[in-house]
C-alpha angles and dihedrals in degrees: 000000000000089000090052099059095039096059114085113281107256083211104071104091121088122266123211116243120250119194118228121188110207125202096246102048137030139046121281119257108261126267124247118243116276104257105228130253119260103258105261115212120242122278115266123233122233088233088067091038086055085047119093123193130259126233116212121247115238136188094252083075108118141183114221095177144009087245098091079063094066093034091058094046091053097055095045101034115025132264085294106067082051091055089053108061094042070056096057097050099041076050089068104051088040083052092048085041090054097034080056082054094044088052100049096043088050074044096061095031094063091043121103146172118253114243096193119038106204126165117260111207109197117187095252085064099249119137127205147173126203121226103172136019110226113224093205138076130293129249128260140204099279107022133129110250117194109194149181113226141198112171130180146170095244095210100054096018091239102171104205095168128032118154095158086075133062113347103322120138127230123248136254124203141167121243114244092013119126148211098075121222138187107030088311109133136182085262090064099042085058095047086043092065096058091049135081145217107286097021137126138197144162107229125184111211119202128232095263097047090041117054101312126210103332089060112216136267109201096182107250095092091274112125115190096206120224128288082007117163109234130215133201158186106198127178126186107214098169140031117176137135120281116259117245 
């Protein structure tokens, strides 16, 4: 024991203080400040939840049919609405399809027979009779002229163009278009402009309104020989205006 008090105190050296806060005594270490809360965004109403937003309408908006009509009609209105658009526009090609009737009854219905069959001398020289008086309309410069048509060589009775017989179909033509095909010459396209729908007529065509002086080879072995008279029987089915 002696030793023990006689060796240097160890505890003679300063000690640092520590604080202790006991339970009974002391304030309480201070608090640090609340952090705060993130910012919360204002409640939404269930009107703007409801809401959708609108997309703005440009110019770049087109229309590639007439559908998204009926299509609106029929959501909004009912499938009758619908029904009745698709209604309107079949209503205009049913009204052009009976106003084509119309034409061609009024058509046959104006057209008559000829009782008396006389010349008709006209100054170009060419001579024609009528055999019946067409009820429609007459041709213009560019219509389009669908005829019958009956052509031969009037000294030898060649005959180089007949659609009246067998399965032959009839011939359209423009008027004022040129060159002439199929037997047509400028005889008939002047014959053709005094005439109507419906009518028929045998026309004789001179040497300088037919195929002149060169005659004419139409390419099925018949050969129309130079300064020949022509003669035809010539009906106009169809007159309409020339597609685009």
């Amino acid at each position: 024991m002696a030793t023990f008090f006689g060796s240097p105190p160890i505890f003679s050296l300063p000690l640092p203080r520590t604080h202790h806060i006991s339970s009974s005594t002391g304030t309480p270490p201070p608090t640090p400040p609340p952090v705060p809360p993130p910012q919360s965004q204002p409640p939404v109403s269930n009107e703007a939840k409801q809401q959708k937003p609108i997309k703005p309408v440009t110019s770049s908006t087109k229309v590639e049919s007439t559908d998204w009509i009926a299509t609106s009609l029929t959501r909004r209105f009912g499938l009758g609405a619908g029904l009745a658009w698709v209604g309107f526009l079949a209503f205009g090609v049913i009204s052009e399809q009976i106003k084509t009737r119309l034409e061609v009854s009024q058509q046959e219905a104006n057209t008559r027979n000829v009782e008396k069959v006389e010349e008709v001398l006209l100054p170009n020289g060419i001579r024609y009779y009528e055999l019946k008086v067409g009820g429609g309309a007459s041709p213009r410069p560019g219509d389009l002229v669908v005829i019958d048509i009956m052509g031969k060589v009037e000294n030898n009775g060649e005959v180089f163009v007949n659609t009246f017989e067998g399965e032959k179909k009839a011939l359209a033509l423009v008027m004022g278009s040129r060159p002439y095909s199929k037997g047509v010459c400028e005889g008939i396209e002047y014959v053709l402009k005094t005439m109507r729908a419906g009518g028929k007529r045998k026309v004789i065509v001179p040497p300088q309104l037919g195929f002149g002086e060169n005659g004419a080879d139409l390419g099925t072995g018949v050969q129309i020989p130079p300064f020949a008279t022509l003669e035809y029987i010539v009906e106009v089915d169809k007159v309409s205006i020339a597609p685009a």
